[in-house]
Amino acid sequence: SPYSSQRRHASKHRFFVVELSQALFDFVIRLLPAQEEMAVKEDVRKLLERLIRTIEPDSRLLSFGSTANGFSLRNSDMDLCCLIDSAERLSASDMVTMLGDLLERETKFHVKPLPHARIPIVKLSLDPSPGLPHGIACDIGFENRLALENTRLLMCYAMIDPTRVRTLVLFLKVWSKRRNINSPYQGTLSSYGYVLLVIYFLIHVKNPPVLPNLQQMPPLRPISQEDTHIGGHNTWFFDDIELLRQRWQSSNTDSVADLLIDFFRYYSRDFTYNTGVASIRGGLLKKDSKGWQNELAAGRYNDSRERNRFCIEDPFEIDFNVARCVTKEGLYQIRGEFMRASRILAMRPRASVALAQLCEE
Ligand code: CTP
Ligand code: MG
């Protein structure tokens, strides 16, 4: 009867989802960095901090990006930010030049100073060795306080629902790298961009939501302009996660696999790429309202149109499109991958087969 066929269908689906969720946890766990890798990275950070202090005694070297936000994979690179507390400090590009010279002289790192980049950095790498089979790649920037704060924001989101959020994010990072759509230099999206897409989806698309909007929660006590702004950008968010856990519980009970299936479906079918802006702060916004589009002015603003094919608002620097590097071809490729992933999952193969196919290189 149609009734029993429907039930068979539902139970087959439930089996698929349970098996796939378990397979996703297992898959992701195997890709986490070993304790030892984390320890080596911390030693490198300390060593570099000591060296930098010979140039600027009042400086601190802090981790941001994946090493600090809970979304790190084995052998992921290290993002470091140098903060200088003294009033009279050298400019970022002078620091880059000086630090580049110093590291070249004093360490075994390969050093590449980029003093004239939009964000001046020193790039470092260490060749593989027995203790460090994959070497190390590391970028040191200066005074990038917004990056430290957005790292803390992502970390807080990861802490609210560690299992579902981290599994989804880590899986999508691996998937996007294996499928070759994780490289802003080649017209696709950074890991940071993918993380924002996941968080946007969990706050604003899923109903009931899996995550609250930490930037829109009422503050516990009055907050001053000064405490919450960096360079004119409002960086306030609710960061007392212990308290939040006592007061807020998601009523969404979807499994990781349910969420992944919906994620791929949403970004292959429903997200309005032509007109929409994904904003974790404000939900689905319009390109028009941010001055981030326009097909009409294609001739004159060709450049700006190229930069706004795909729009993801930075959580704090709200006039900054995190996906501005995504080109027409890049977006076509990314959307093609979302569709391919949806298609694979719709066939409900065995979980191990599904993951192998999804991440096929
Ligand atoms: N970042 C940023 N604005 C961007 C890109 C990156 O502020 N447009 C900052 C964010 O703080 C982000 C960090 O740089 O957390 C690192 O970005 P990225 O390398 O894309 O993410 P990771 O999580 O470090 O991923 P991976 O492991 O692939 O390096
Ligand atoms: Mg990184």
CSV table of C-alpha atoms and ligand atoms in Angstrom, one decimal:
chain,number,residue,atom,x,y,z
A,1,SER,CA,0.0,0.0,0.0
A,2,PRO,CA,1.1,3.6,-0.5
A,3,TYR,CA,1.1,4.0,3.3
A,4,SER,CA,3.6,1.2,4.0
A,5,SER,CA,5.8,2.3,1.0
A,6,GLN,CA,5.9,5.7,2.6
A,7,ARG,CA,7.0,4.2,5.9
A,8,ARG,CA,9.6,2.1,4.2
A,9,HIS,CA,10.9,5.2,2.5
A,10,ALA,CA,11.0,7.1,5.8
A,11,SER,CA,12.8,4.4,7.6
A,12,LYS,CA,15.3,4.0,4.8
A,13,HIS,CA,16.0,7.7,5.0
A,14,ARG,CA,16.4,7.6,8.8
A,15,PHE,CA,18.9,4.8,8.5
A,16,PHE,CA,20.9,6.7,5.9
A,17,VAL,CA,21.0,9.8,8.1
A,18,VAL,CA,22.1,8.0,11.2
A,19,GLU,CA,24.8,6.1,9.4
A,20,LEU,CA,26.0,9.3,7.6
A,21,SER,CA,26.1,11.3,10.8
A,22,GLN,CA,28.3,8.7,12.5
A,23,ALA,CA,30.5,8.5,9.4
A,24,LEU,CA,30.9,12.3,9.4
A,25,PHE,CA,32.1,12.3,13.0
A,26,ASP,CA,34.6,9.5,12.4
A,27,PHE,CA,35.8,11.2,9.2
A,28,VAL,CA,36.4,14.6,10.9
A,29,ILE,CA,38.1,13.1,14.0
A,30,ARG,CA,40.7,11.5,11.9
A,31,LEU,CA,41.6,14.9,10.4
A,32,LEU,CA,42.1,16.8,13.7
A,33,PRO,CA,45.6,17.9,14.5
A,34,ALA,CA,47.5,15.7,17.0
A,35,GLN,CA,48.3,17.1,20.4
A,36,GLU,CA,52.0,17.2,19.3
A,37,GLU,CA,51.3,19.4,16.3
A,38,MET,CA,49.5,21.9,18.5
A,39,ALA,CA,52.5,21.9,20.9
A,40,VAL,CA,55.0,22.5,18.1
A,41,LYS,CA,52.9,25.3,16.8
A,42,GLU,CA,52.7,26.9,20.3
A,43,ASP,CA,56.5,26.6,20.6
A,44,VAL,CA,57.0,28.3,17.2
A,45,ARG,CA,54.7,31.1,18.3
A,46,LYS,CA,56.7,31.6,21.5
A,47,LEU,CA,60.0,31.6,19.7
A,48,LEU,CA,58.7,34.2,17.2
A,49,GLU,CA,57.3,36.3,19.9
A,50,ARG,CA,60.7,36.4,21.7
A,51,LEU,CA,62.4,37.5,18.5
A,52,ILE,CA,59.8,40.2,17.7
A,53,ARG,CA,60.3,41.6,21.2
A,54,THR,CA,63.9,42.3,20.4
A,55,ILE,CA,62.5,44.9,17.9
A,56,GLU,CA,59.4,46.0,19.8
A,57,PRO,CA,59.6,45.1,23.5
A,58,ASP,CA,55.9,45.9,24.1
A,59,SER,CA,54.6,43.5,21.5
A,60,ARG,CA,52.5,40.4,21.8
A,61,LEU,CA,52.1,37.7,19.2
A,62,LEU,CA,48.6,36.1,19.1
A,63,SER,CA,47.1,33.3,17.1
A,64,PHE,CA,44.0,33.8,15.1
A,65,GLY,CA,42.3,31.8,12.3
A,66,SER,CA,41.9,28.1,12.5
A,67,THR,CA,44.6,27.5,15.1
A,68,ALA,CA,42.6,29.7,17.5
A,69,ASN,CA,38.9,29.2,16.6
A,70,GLY,CA,38.4,25.5,17.0
A,71,PHE,CA,38.2,24.7,13.2
A,72,SER,CA,41.7,23.5,12.7
A,73,LEU,CA,42.7,20.5,10.6
A,74,ARG,CA,45.9,18.6,10.5
A,75,ASN,CA,48.7,20.7,9.0
A,76,SER,CA,46.7,23.8,8.6
A,77,ASP,CA,48.7,26.9,8.4
A,78,MET,CA,49.2,29.3,11.3
A,79,ASP,CA,47.9,32.8,11.4
A,80,LEU,CA,49.6,35.1,13.8
A,81,CYS,CA,49.0,38.7,14.6
A,82,CYS,CA,51.4,41.0,16.3
A,83,LEU,CA,50.0,43.7,18.6
A,84,ILE,CA,52.2,46.5,19.8
A,85,ASP,CA,51.1,48.2,23.0
A,86,SER,CA,53.4,51.2,23.0
A,87,ALA,CA,52.2,54.5,21.7
A,88,GLU,CA,55.1,55.2,19.3
A,89,ARG,CA,55.2,52.2,17.1
A,90,LEU,CA,56.6,51.5,13.7
A,91,SER,CA,54.3,51.2,10.8
A,92,ALA,CA,53.1,47.7,9.8
A,93,SER,CA,55.2,47.8,6.6
A,94,ASP,CA,58.3,48.9,8.5
A,95,MET,CA,57.7,46.1,11.0
A,96,VAL,CA,57.4,43.6,8.1
A,97,THR,CA,60.6,44.7,6.6
A,98,MET,CA,62.6,44.7,9.9
A,99,LEU,CA,61.1,41.4,11.1
A,100,GLY,CA,61.8,39.8,7.7
A,101,ASP,CA,65.5,40.7,8.0
A,102,LEU,CA,65.7,39.5,11.5
A,103,LEU,CA,64.0,36.2,10.9
A,104,GLU,CA,66.2,35.7,7.8
A,105,ARG,CA,69.3,36.1,9.9
A,106,GLU,CA,68.2,34.3,13.1
A,107,THR,CA,66.1,31.4,12.0
A,108,LYS,CA,65.8,28.5,9.6
A,109,PHE,CA,62.5,29.7,8.3
A,110,HIS,CA,62.0,30.6,4.6
A,111,VAL,CA,61.0,34.2,4.9
A,112,LYS,CA,59.0,36.3,2.5
A,113,PRO,CA,58.2,39.8,3.7
A,114,LEU,CA,55.3,41.5,1.9
A,115,PRO,CA,55.5,45.1,3.2
A,116,HIS,CA,53.3,46.6,0.4
A,117,ALA,CA,50.4,44.1,0.5
A,118,ARG,CA,46.9,45.5,1.3
A,119,ILE,CA,47.5,43.9,4.7
A,120,PRO,CA,51.3,43.8,5.2
A,121,ILE,CA,52.5,40.4,6.3
A,122,VAL,CA,55.6,38.3,6.7
A,123,LYS,CA,55.2,34.8,5.2
A,124,LEU,CA,57.2,32.0,6.9
A,125,SER,CA,57.6,28.4,6.2
A,126,LEU,CA,59.7,25.5,7.5
A,127,ASP,CA,60.6,22.5,5.4
A,128,PRO,CA,59.3,19.1,6.5
A,129,SER,CA,61.5,17.3,9.0
A,130,PRO,CA,61.2,14.0,11.0
A,131,GLY,CA,59.5,15.8,13.9
A,132,LEU,CA,57.4,17.9,11.6
A,133,PRO,CA,56.5,15.7,8.6
A,134,HIS,CA,54.5,18.5,6.9
A,135,GLY,CA,56.6,21.5,7.8
A,136,ILE,CA,54.9,24.6,8.9
A,137,ALA,CA,53.4,27.6,7.0
A,138,CYS,CA,52.8,30.8,8.9
A,139,ASP,CA,51.7,34.4,8.2
A,140,ILE,CA,52.5,37.2,10.6
A,141,GLY,CA,50.4,40.3,10.4
A,142,PHE,CA,50.3,43.5,12.5
A,143,GLU,CA,47.5,45.1,14.5
A,144,ASN,CA,44.8,43.1,12.8
A,145,ARG,CA,42.5,43.5,15.8
A,146,LEU,CA,39.3,42.8,13.8
A,147,ALA,CA,40.7,39.4,12.8
A,148,LEU,CA,41.3,38.5,16.4
A,149,GLU,CA,37.7,39.5,17.2
A,150,ASN,CA,36.2,37.6,14.4
A,151,THR,CA,38.2,34.6,15.4
A,152,ARG,CA,36.7,34.9,18.9
A,153,LEU,CA,33.2,35.2,17.4
A,154,LEU,CA,33.6,32.0,15.4
A,155,MET,CA,35.1,30.2,18.4
A,156,CYS,CA,32.0,31.2,20.5
A,157,TYR,CA,29.7,29.8,17.8
A,158,ALA,CA,31.7,26.6,17.8
A,159,MET,CA,31.4,26.4,21.6
A,160,ILE,CA,27.6,26.7,21.6
A,161,ASP,CA,27.1,23.4,19.8
A,162,PRO,CA,30.5,21.9,19.4
A,163,THR,CA,29.4,18.6,17.9
A,164,ARG,CA,27.2,19.9,15.1
A,165,VAL,CA,29.0,23.1,14.3
A,166,ARG,CA,32.5,21.8,14.3
A,167,THR,CA,31.7,18.6,12.4
A,168,LEU,CA,29.9,20.6,9.7
A,169,VAL,CA,32.6,23.3,9.4
A,170,LEU,CA,35.5,20.8,9.4
A,171,PHE,CA,33.8,18.6,6.9
A,172,LEU,CA,33.1,21.5,4.5
A,173,LYS,CA,36.6,22.8,4.8
A,174,VAL,CA,38.1,19.4,3.8
A,175,TRP,CA,35.4,19.0,1.1
A,176,SER,CA,36.0,22.5,-0.4
A,177,LYS,CA,39.8,21.9,-0.4
A,178,ARG,CA,39.6,18.5,-2.0
A,179,ARG,CA,37.1,19.8,-4.6
A,180,ASN,CA,39.4,22.7,-5.4
A,181,ILE,CA,37.0,25.5,-4.5
A,182,ASN,CA,38.9,26.9,-1.5
A,183,SER,CA,41.3,29.3,-3.0
A,184,PRO,CA,40.6,33.1,-3.2
A,185,TYR,CA,43.6,33.6,-5.4
A,186,GLN,CA,42.0,31.4,-8.0
A,187,GLY,CA,38.5,33.0,-7.9
A,188,THR,CA,36.9,30.7,-5.3
A,189,LEU,CA,36.2,31.1,-1.6
A,190,SER,CA,38.4,31.2,1.5
A,191,SER,CA,37.8,28.8,4.5
A,192,TYR,CA,36.7,31.9,6.4
A,193,GLY,CA,34.0,32.4,3.8
A,194,TYR,CA,32.7,28.8,4.1
A,195,VAL,CA,32.6,29.1,7.8
A,196,LEU,CA,30.4,32.2,7.5
A,197,LEU,CA,28.1,30.3,5.1
A,198,VAL,CA,27.7,27.5,7.7
A,199,ILE,CA,27.0,29.9,10.5
A,200,TYR,CA,24.6,32.0,8.4
A,201,PHE,CA,22.7,28.8,7.5
A,202,LEU,CA,22.5,27.6,11.2
A,203,ILE,CA,21.3,31.0,12.5
A,204,HIS,CA,19.1,32.3,9.7
A,205,VAL,CA,18.0,29.5,7.4
A,206,LYS,CA,17.3,26.6,9.7
A,207,ASN,CA,14.0,26.8,11.5
A,208,PRO,CA,14.1,26.4,14.4
A,209,PRO,CA,17.6,27.8,14.4
A,210,VAL,CA,20.6,25.8,15.5
A,211,LEU,CA,22.5,28.9,16.7
A,212,PRO,CA,21.4,32.2,18.2
A,213,ASN,CA,22.6,35.5,16.7
A,214,LEU,CA,25.3,36.5,19.2
A,215,GLN,CA,25.5,40.0,17.7
A,216,GLN,CA,21.9,40.7,18.3
A,217,MET,CA,21.4,39.5,21.8
A,218,PRO,CA,20.7,42.0,24.6
A,219,PRO,CA,23.9,42.8,26.5
A,220,LEU,CA,24.0,41.9,30.1
A,221,ARG,CA,25.2,45.4,31.2
A,222,PRO,CA,25.4,48.8,29.6
A,223,ILE,CA,28.3,48.8,27.1
A,224,SER,CA,30.3,51.8,26.1
A,225,GLN,CA,31.1,52.8,22.5
A,226,GLU,CA,34.8,52.7,23.3
A,227,ASP,CA,34.8,49.1,24.6
A,228,THR,CA,32.9,47.8,21.6
A,229,HIS,CA,34.4,49.6,18.6
A,230,ILE,CA,37.6,48.9,16.7
A,231,GLY,CA,38.4,51.4,13.9
A,232,GLY,CA,34.8,52.5,13.7
A,233,HIS,CA,33.5,48.9,13.5
A,234,ASN,CA,31.1,47.6,16.1
A,235,THR,CA,32.7,44.4,17.4
A,236,TRP,CA,30.3,43.7,20.3
A,237,PHE,CA,28.8,40.3,20.6
A,238,PHE,CA,27.4,38.2,23.5
A,239,ASP,CA,30.4,36.1,24.5
A,240,ASP,CA,29.4,34.6,27.9
A,241,ILE,CA,28.8,31.2,26.5
A,242,GLU,CA,28.5,29.5,29.9
A,243,LEU,CA,25.6,31.8,30.7
A,244,LEU,CA,24.1,31.5,27.2
A,245,ARG,CA,24.0,27.7,27.6
A,246,GLN,CA,21.9,28.1,30.8
A,247,ARG,CA,19.5,30.5,29.1
A,248,TRP,CA,19.3,29.4,25.5
A,249,GLN,CA,18.7,25.9,24.1
A,250,SER,CA,18.2,25.2,20.5
A,251,SER,CA,15.0,23.3,19.8
A,252,ASN,CA,16.4,22.1,16.6
A,253,THR,CA,17.2,18.4,16.9
A,254,ASP,CA,18.4,17.7,13.3
A,255,SER,CA,21.4,15.4,13.1
A,256,VAL,CA,24.7,16.5,11.5
A,257,ALA,CA,23.8,14.6,8.3
A,258,ASP,CA,20.3,16.3,8.1
A,259,LEU,CA,22.0,19.6,8.4
A,260,LEU,CA,24.7,18.8,5.8
A,261,ILE,CA,22.0,17.6,3.3
A,262,ASP,CA,20.0,20.8,3.9
A,263,PHE,CA,23.1,23.0,3.6
A,264,PHE,CA,23.9,21.7,0.2
A,265,ARG,CA,20.3,21.9,-0.9
A,266,TYR,CA,20.0,25.5,0.3
A,267,TYR,CA,23.2,26.7,-1.4
A,268,SER,CA,22.5,24.8,-4.6
A,269,ARG,CA,18.8,25.8,-5.0
A,270,ASP,CA,17.5,28.4,-2.6
A,271,PHE,CA,20.2,31.1,-1.9
A,272,THR,CA,19.6,34.1,-4.1
A,273,TYR,CA,23.1,34.6,-5.5
A,274,ASN,CA,22.1,37.4,-7.8
A,275,THR,CA,20.5,39.7,-5.3
A,276,GLY,CA,21.2,38.4,-1.8
A,277,VAL,CA,24.0,39.0,0.7
A,278,ALA,CA,24.6,36.4,3.4
A,279,SER,CA,25.1,38.2,6.7
A,280,ILE,CA,25.5,36.4,10.0
A,281,ARG,CA,24.8,39.7,11.7
A,282,GLY,CA,21.7,40.7,9.8
A,283,GLY,CA,20.3,37.7,7.9
A,284,LEU,CA,19.6,37.7,4.2
A,285,LEU,CA,20.3,41.3,3.0
A,286,LYS,CA,20.0,42.8,-0.5
A,287,LYS,CA,23.0,43.7,-2.6
A,288,ASP,CA,21.1,46.9,-3.6
A,289,SER,CA,20.8,48.1,0.0
A,290,LYS,CA,24.6,47.7,0.5
A,291,GLY,CA,25.5,49.2,-2.9
A,292,TRP,CA,27.1,45.9,-3.8
A,293,GLN,CA,25.6,45.1,-7.1
A,294,ASN,CA,24.7,46.2,-10.2
A,295,GLU,CA,24.0,44.4,-13.4
A,296,LEU,CA,22.7,47.7,-14.9
A,297,ALA,CA,26.0,49.6,-14.6
A,298,ALA,CA,27.9,46.7,-16.0
A,299,GLY,CA,29.9,48.8,-18.4
A,300,ARG,CA,31.0,51.5,-16.0
A,301,TYR,CA,31.4,49.5,-12.8
A,302,ASN,CA,32.6,46.3,-14.4
A,303,ASP,CA,35.2,46.0,-11.7
A,304,SER,CA,32.7,46.4,-8.8
A,305,ARG,CA,30.3,44.0,-10.4
A,306,GLU,CA,33.1,41.4,-10.7
A,307,ARG,CA,33.8,41.8,-7.0
A,308,ASN,CA,30.2,41.3,-6.0
A,309,ARG,CA,29.1,38.1,-7.8
A,310,PHE,CA,28.9,36.4,-4.5
A,311,CYS,CA,28.3,38.4,-1.4
A,312,ILE,CA,29.0,37.4,2.2
A,313,GLU,CA,29.1,40.3,4.7
A,314,ASP,CA,32.0,40.3,7.2
A,315,PRO,CA,30.5,40.2,10.7
A,316,PHE,CA,32.2,43.4,11.9
A,317,GLU,CA,33.6,45.1,8.8
A,318,ILE,CA,30.2,45.3,7.3
A,319,ASP,CA,31.3,47.2,4.2
A,320,PHE,CA,33.6,44.3,3.4
A,321,ASN,CA,32.5,41.5,1.1
A,322,VAL,CA,34.3,38.4,2.3
A,323,ALA,CA,33.6,36.7,-1.1
A,324,ARG,CA,34.8,39.6,-3.2
A,325,CYS,CA,37.5,37.4,-4.8
A,326,VAL,CA,35.0,35.0,-6.2
A,327,THR,CA,34.8,35.4,-10.0
A,328,LYS,CA,32.0,34.5,-12.4
A,329,GLU,CA,33.8,31.2,-13.2
A,330,GLY,CA,34.6,30.6,-9.5
A,331,LEU,CA,31.0,31.0,-8.5
A,332,TYR,CA,29.9,28.7,-11.3
A,333,GLN,CA,32.3,26.1,-10.0
A,334,ILE,CA,31.2,26.5,-6.4
A,335,ARG,CA,27.5,26.2,-7.2
A,336,GLY,CA,28.3,23.3,-9.4
A,337,GLU,CA,29.9,21.6,-6.4
A,338,PHE,CA,27.0,22.3,-4.1
A,339,MET,CA,24.7,20.7,-6.7
A,340,ARG,CA,27.0,17.7,-7.2
A,341,ALA,CA,27.1,17.2,-3.4
A,342,SER,CA,23.2,17.4,-3.3
A,343,ARG,CA,22.9,14.9,-6.1
A,344,ILE,CA,25.3,12.4,-4.4
A,345,LEU,CA,23.4,12.6,-1.1
A,346,ALA,CA,20.0,12.3,-2.7
A,347,MET,CA,20.9,8.9,-4.0
A,348,ARG,CA,21.5,7.7,-0.4
A,349,PRO,CA,24.5,5.5,-1.0
A,350,ARG,CA,26.2,3.8,1.9
A,351,ALA,CA,27.8,6.5,4.1
A,352,SER,CA,31.4,5.5,3.4
A,353,VAL,CA,30.7,5.6,-0.3
A,354,ALA,CA,28.9,9.0,0.0
A,355,LEU,CA,31.9,10.6,1.8
A,356,ALA,CA,34.4,9.1,-0.6
A,357,GLN,CA,32.5,10.4,-3.5
A,358,LEU,CA,31.9,13.8,-2.0
A,359,CYS,CA,35.5,14.4,-1.3
A,360,GLU,CA,36.9,12.7,-4.4
A,361,GLU,CA,40.0,14.7,-5.6
B,1,CTP,N1,40.2,36.6,7.7
B,1,CTP,C1,39.5,37.8,7.7
B,1,CTP,N2,39.0,38.2,6.5
B,1,CTP,C2,39.1,37.5,5.4
B,1,CTP,C3,39.8,36.2,5.4
B,1,CTP,C4,40.3,35.8,6.6
B,1,CTP,O1,39.4,38.5,8.7
B,1,CTP,N3,38.6,37.9,4.2
B,1,CTP,C5,40.8,36.2,9.0
B,1,CTP,C6,39.7,35.5,9.9
B,1,CTP,O2,40.0,35.9,11.3
B,1,CTP,C7,40.0,34.1,9.7
B,1,CTP,C8,41.5,34.1,9.5
B,1,CTP,O3,41.8,35.3,8.8
B,1,CTP,O4,39.6,33.3,10.9
B,1,CTP,C9,42.0,32.9,8.7
B,1,CTP,O5,41.3,32.8,7.5
B,1,CTP,P1,41.3,31.4,6.6
B,1,CTP,O6,42.7,31.0,6.4
B,1,CTP,O7,40.4,31.6,5.5
B,1,CTP,O8,40.6,30.4,7.6
B,1,CTP,P2,41.2,29.3,8.5
B,1,CTP,O9,40.1,28.9,9.4
B,1,CTP,O10,42.5,29.6,9.1
B,1,CTP,O11,41.3,28.1,7.4
B,1,CTP,P3,42.5,27.2,6.9
B,1,CTP,O12,42.6,26.1,7.9
B,1,CTP,O13,42.1,26.8,5.6
B,1,CTP,O14,43.8,28.1,6.9
B,2,MG,MG,44.4,29.8,8.2
